[in-house]
């Protein structure tokens, strides 16, 4: 599952589009503003700003998550297959995607480039695309124990 609503609400591994040294830093001066994110979305024909994500479970229950800045990448090759949608969530100055595959990471790198930002994993590692392949270019530093949640 990649960036689905069901995985969105559960544990997983996040990648962050961020300008901060570490995505979890509290330096608001380097954050991507919500207004800036919305302007970016208006100019990207592959993205749609929904401000919510909604799915129906196999038992017929509807799950809805609302978050200002929550958008979907409509051109993802697996879009809609088995309930998968690629959701990009605006959170505290970062753009976050849960459990991304290489195709999603490439889109994240493209967005990061346009926002003068980088793509960083939960553990602080940095990503780049080289010769069409995604790779980790810098291992992350250990997150302080008090930033566990």
PDB file of C-alpha atoms in Angstrom:
ATOM      1  CA  UNK A   1       0.000   0.000   0.000  1.00  0.00           C
ATOM      2  CA  UNK A   2       1.377   3.356  -0.964  1.00  0.00           C
ATOM      3  CA  UNK A   3       0.097   6.538   0.613  1.00  0.00           C
ATOM      4  CA  UNK A   4      -3.395   5.178   0.995  1.00  0.00           C
ATOM      5  CA  UNK A   5      -5.946   6.437   3.460  1.00  0.00           C
ATOM      6  CA  UNK A   6      -5.816   3.125   5.292  1.00  0.00           C
ATOM      7  CA  UNK A   7      -2.043   3.279   5.654  1.00  0.00           C
ATOM      8  CA  UNK A   8      -2.280   7.019   6.285  1.00  0.00           C
ATOM      9  CA  UNK A   9      -3.999   6.331   9.598  1.00  0.00           C
ATOM     10  CA  UNK A  10      -1.722   3.456  10.562  1.00  0.00           C
ATOM     11  CA  UNK A  11       1.961   3.112  11.287  1.00  0.00           C
ATOM     12  CA  UNK A  12       4.326   3.319   8.344  1.00  0.00           C
ATOM     13  CA  UNK A  13       7.385   5.094   7.082  1.00  0.00           C
ATOM     14  CA  UNK A  14       7.098   8.720   6.009  1.00  0.00           C
ATOM     15  CA  UNK A  15       9.156  10.745   3.588  1.00  0.00           C
ATOM     16  CA  UNK A  16       9.112  14.516   3.989  1.00  0.00           C
ATOM     17  CA  UNK A  17       9.610  17.332   1.509  1.00  0.00           C
ATOM     18  CA  UNK A  18      11.345  19.842   3.742  1.00  0.00           C
ATOM     19  CA  UNK A  19      13.624  22.861   3.787  1.00  0.00           C
ATOM     20  CA  UNK A  20      14.679  22.335   7.382  1.00  0.00           C
ATOM     21  CA  UNK A  21      17.949  20.672   8.278  1.00  0.00           C
ATOM     22  CA  UNK A  22      15.862  17.867   9.758  1.00  0.00           C
ATOM     23  CA  UNK A  23      12.153  17.562   8.984  1.00  0.00           C
ATOM     24  CA  UNK A  24      11.289  17.531  12.696  1.00  0.00           C
ATOM     25  CA  UNK A  25      13.140  20.783  13.516  1.00  0.00           C
ATOM     26  CA  UNK A  26      11.038  23.528  15.009  1.00  0.00           C
ATOM     27  CA  UNK A  27      12.652  26.308  12.956  1.00  0.00           C
ATOM     28  CA  UNK A  28       9.591  27.946  11.438  1.00  0.00           C
ATOM     29  CA  UNK A  29      11.759  30.254   9.324  1.00  0.00           C
ATOM     30  CA  UNK A  30      12.598  27.421   6.926  1.00  0.00           C
ATOM     31  CA  UNK A  31       9.152  25.844   6.699  1.00  0.00           C
ATOM     32  CA  UNK A  32       7.124  25.615   3.498  1.00  0.00           C
ATOM     33  CA  UNK A  33       4.058  27.790   4.053  1.00  0.00           C
ATOM     34  CA  UNK A  34       0.553  26.460   3.433  1.00  0.00           C
ATOM     35  CA  UNK A  35      -0.025  29.332   1.010  1.00  0.00           C
ATOM     36  CA  UNK A  36       3.144  28.402  -0.905  1.00  0.00           C
ATOM     37  CA  UNK A  37       2.003  24.753  -1.065  1.00  0.00           C
ATOM     38  CA  UNK A  38      -1.427  25.766  -2.382  1.00  0.00           C
ATOM     39  CA  UNK A  39       0.152  28.007  -5.042  1.00  0.00           C
ATOM     40  CA  UNK A  40       2.360  25.095  -6.099  1.00  0.00           C
ATOM     41  CA  UNK A  41      -0.685  22.793  -6.345  1.00  0.00           C
ATOM     42  CA  UNK A  42      -2.544  25.310  -8.529  1.00  0.00           C
ATOM     43  CA  UNK A  43       0.315  25.164 -11.033  1.00  0.00           C
ATOM     44  CA  UNK A  44       0.798  21.379 -11.089  1.00  0.00           C
ATOM     45  CA  UNK A  45      -1.758  19.711 -13.376  1.00  0.00           C
ATOM     46  CA  UNK A  46      -0.931  16.299 -11.874  1.00  0.00           C
ATOM     47  CA  UNK A  47      -1.969  17.324  -8.360  1.00  0.00           C
ATOM     48  CA  UNK A  48      -5.423  17.957  -6.918  1.00  0.00           C
ATOM     49  CA  UNK A  49      -6.053  19.751  -3.618  1.00  0.00           C
ATOM     50  CA  UNK A  50      -8.856  17.948  -1.761  1.00  0.00           C
ATOM     51  CA  UNK A  51      -8.203  18.867   1.910  1.00  0.00           C
ATOM     52  CA  UNK A  52      -9.558  15.406   2.790  1.00  0.00           C
ATOM     53  CA  UNK A  53      -9.133  11.715   2.012  1.00  0.00           C
ATOM     54  CA  UNK A  54     -12.009   9.257   2.094  1.00  0.00           C
ATOM     55  CA  UNK A  55     -12.313   5.518   1.525  1.00  0.00           C
ATOM     56  CA  UNK A  56     -14.851   2.811   2.127  1.00  0.00           C
ATOM     57  CA  UNK A  57     -13.579  -0.281   3.932  1.00  0.00           C
ATOM     58  CA  UNK A  58     -14.423  -3.830   2.883  1.00  0.00           C
ATOM     59  CA  UNK A  59     -17.024  -3.868   5.677  1.00  0.00           C
ATOM     60  CA  UNK A  60     -18.711  -0.805   4.138  1.00  0.00           C
ATOM     61  CA  UNK A  61     -17.488   1.694   6.735  1.00  0.00           C
ATOM     62  CA  UNK A  62     -16.404   5.100   5.419  1.00  0.00           C
ATOM     63  CA  UNK A  63     -13.196   6.544   6.802  1.00  0.00           C
ATOM     64  CA  UNK A  64     -12.562  10.230   6.218  1.00  0.00           C
ATOM     65  CA  UNK A  65      -9.516  12.239   7.208  1.00  0.00           C
ATOM     66  CA  UNK A  66      -9.539  16.030   6.869  1.00  0.00           C
ATOM     67  CA  UNK A  67      -6.358  18.059   6.704  1.00  0.00           C
ATOM     68  CA  UNK A  68      -5.867  21.448   5.070  1.00  0.00           C
ATOM     69  CA  UNK A  69      -3.376  21.044   2.242  1.00  0.00           C
ATOM     70  CA  UNK A  70      -4.038  17.314   1.747  1.00  0.00           C
ATOM     71  CA  UNK A  71      -3.734  16.623  -1.968  1.00  0.00           C
ATOM     72  CA  UNK A  72      -3.698  13.657  -4.318  1.00  0.00           C
ATOM     73  CA  UNK A  73      -1.302  12.895  -7.177  1.00  0.00           C
ATOM     74  CA  UNK A  74      -3.732  12.018  -9.957  1.00  0.00           C
ATOM     75  CA  UNK A  75      -1.130  10.750 -12.470  1.00  0.00           C
ATOM     76  CA  UNK A  76       0.291   7.951 -10.271  1.00  0.00           C
ATOM     77  CA  UNK A  77       0.339   4.689 -12.262  1.00  0.00           C
ATOM     78  CA  UNK A  78      -1.460   2.810  -9.468  1.00  0.00           C
ATOM     79  CA  UNK A  79      -4.015   5.535  -8.797  1.00  0.00           C
ATOM     80  CA  UNK A  80      -7.316   4.004  -7.676  1.00  0.00           C
ATOM     81  CA  UNK A  81      -6.126   0.405  -7.984  1.00  0.00           C
ATOM     82  CA  UNK A  82      -7.185  -1.581  -4.894  1.00  0.00           C
ATOM     83  CA  UNK A  83      -8.045   1.685  -3.158  1.00  0.00           C
ATOM     84  CA  UNK A  84      -4.550   3.138  -3.530  1.00  0.00           C
ATOM     85  CA  UNK A  85      -4.156   6.875  -3.942  1.00  0.00           C
ATOM     86  CA  UNK A  86      -1.031   8.911  -3.429  1.00  0.00           C
ATOM     87  CA  UNK A  87      -1.793  11.491  -0.764  1.00  0.00           C
ATOM     88  CA  UNK A  88       0.567  14.367  -0.052  1.00  0.00           C
ATOM     89  CA  UNK A  89      -0.211  15.862   3.339  1.00  0.00           C
ATOM     90  CA  UNK A  90       0.862  19.330   4.434  1.00  0.00           C
ATOM     91  CA  UNK A  91       2.104  19.030   8.044  1.00  0.00           C
ATOM     92  CA  UNK A  92       3.830  21.781  10.015  1.00  0.00           C
ATOM     93  CA  UNK A  93       5.766  23.214   7.076  1.00  0.00           C
ATOM     94  CA  UNK A  94       6.572  19.891   5.420  1.00  0.00           C
ATOM     95  CA  UNK A  95       4.855  17.842   2.720  1.00  0.00           C
ATOM     96  CA  UNK A  96       4.533  14.221   3.849  1.00  0.00           C
ATOM     97  CA  UNK A  97       3.829  10.960   2.060  1.00  0.00           C
ATOM     98  CA  UNK A  98       3.541   7.569   3.772  1.00  0.00           C
ATOM     99  CA  UNK A  99       5.228   4.413   2.459  1.00  0.00           C
ATOM    100  CA  UNK A 100       6.198   5.775  -0.990  1.00  0.00           C
ATOM    101  CA  UNK A 101       7.525   3.554  -3.777  1.00  0.00           C
ATOM    102  CA  UNK A 102      10.216   4.729  -6.253  1.00  0.00           C
ATOM    103  CA  UNK A 103       7.661   6.325  -8.600  1.00  0.00           C
ATOM    104  CA  UNK A 104       6.268   8.393  -5.731  1.00  0.00           C
ATOM    105  CA  UNK A 105       9.742   9.313  -4.477  1.00  0.00           C
ATOM    106  CA  UNK A 106      10.582  10.607  -7.976  1.00  0.00           C
ATOM    107  CA  UNK A 107       7.470  12.824  -7.858  1.00  0.00           C
ATOM    108  CA  UNK A 108       8.486  13.991  -4.379  1.00  0.00           C
ATOM    109  CA  UNK A 109      11.972  14.865  -5.672  1.00  0.00           C
ATOM    110  CA  UNK A 110      10.419  16.847  -8.522  1.00  0.00           C
ATOM    111  CA  UNK A 111       8.198  18.770  -6.097  1.00  0.00           C
ATOM    112  CA  UNK A 112      11.120  19.347  -3.719  1.00  0.00           C
ATOM    113  CA  UNK A 113      13.212  20.776  -6.543  1.00  0.00           C
ATOM    114  CA  UNK A 114      10.473  23.261  -7.433  1.00  0.00           C
ATOM    115  CA  UNK A 115      10.041  24.274  -3.777  1.00  0.00           C
ATOM    116  CA  UNK A 116      13.800  24.618  -3.152  1.00  0.00           C
ATOM    117  CA  UNK A 117      13.581  21.777  -0.659  1.00  0.00           C
ATOM    118  CA  UNK A 118      14.828  18.197  -0.201  1.00  0.00           C
ATOM    119  CA  UNK A 119      13.308  14.766   0.417  1.00  0.00           C
ATOM    120  CA  UNK A 120      14.145  13.314   3.808  1.00  0.00           C
ATOM    121  CA  UNK A 121      13.044  10.076   5.470  1.00  0.00           C
ATOM    122  CA  UNK A 122      11.799   9.641   9.017  1.00  0.00           C
ATOM    123  CA  UNK A 123      15.336   8.691  10.080  1.00  0.00           C
ATOM    124  CA  UNK A 124      16.929  11.757   8.458  1.00  0.00           C
ATOM    125  CA  UNK A 125      18.307  10.099   5.320  1.00  0.00           C
ATOM    126  CA  UNK A 126      18.270  12.150   2.103  1.00  0.00           C
ATOM    127  CA  UNK A 127      17.072  10.975  -1.308  1.00  0.00           C
ATOM    128  CA  UNK A 128      18.047  11.916  -4.870  1.00  0.00           C
ATOM    129  CA  UNK A 129      17.450  10.661  -8.384  1.00  0.00           C
ATOM    130  CA  UNK A 130      20.475   9.743 -10.450  1.00  0.00           C
ATOM    131  CA  UNK A 131      20.353   8.146 -13.914  1.00  0.00           C
ATOM    132  CA  UNK A 132      16.628   7.530 -13.449  1.00  0.00           C
ATOM    133  CA  UNK A 133      17.080   5.652 -10.172  1.00  0.00           C
ATOM    134  CA  UNK A 134      16.238   6.733  -6.640  1.00  0.00           C
ATOM    135  CA  UNK A 135      19.012   6.418  -4.111  1.00  0.00           C
ATOM    136  CA  UNK A 136      19.827   7.468  -0.589  1.00  0.00           C
ATOM    137  CA  UNK A 137      22.683   9.970  -0.645  1.00  0.00           C
ATOM    138  CA  UNK A 138      23.158  10.638   3.032  1.00  0.00           C
ATOM    139  CA  UNK A 139      22.350   8.419   5.949  1.00  0.00           C
ATOM    140  CA  UNK A 140      20.296  10.114   8.596  1.00  0.00           C
ATOM    141  CA  UNK A 141      21.314  11.195  12.028  1.00  0.00           C
ATOM    142  CA  UNK A 142      19.580   9.611  14.968  1.00  0.00           C
ATOM    143  CA  UNK A 143      16.477  11.575  15.897  1.00  0.00           C
ATOM    144  CA  UNK A 144      16.586  12.803  19.507  1.00  0.00           C
ATOM    145  CA  UNK A 145      14.744  10.420  21.840  1.00  0.00           C
ATOM    146  CA  UNK A 146      12.330  13.190  22.856  1.00  0.00           C
ATOM    147  CA  UNK A 147      11.164  13.524  19.217  1.00  0.00           C
ATOM    148  CA  UNK A 148       9.909   9.922  19.218  1.00  0.00           C
ATOM    149  CA  UNK A 149       6.314  10.896  18.530  1.00  0.00           C
TER     150      UNK A 149
END
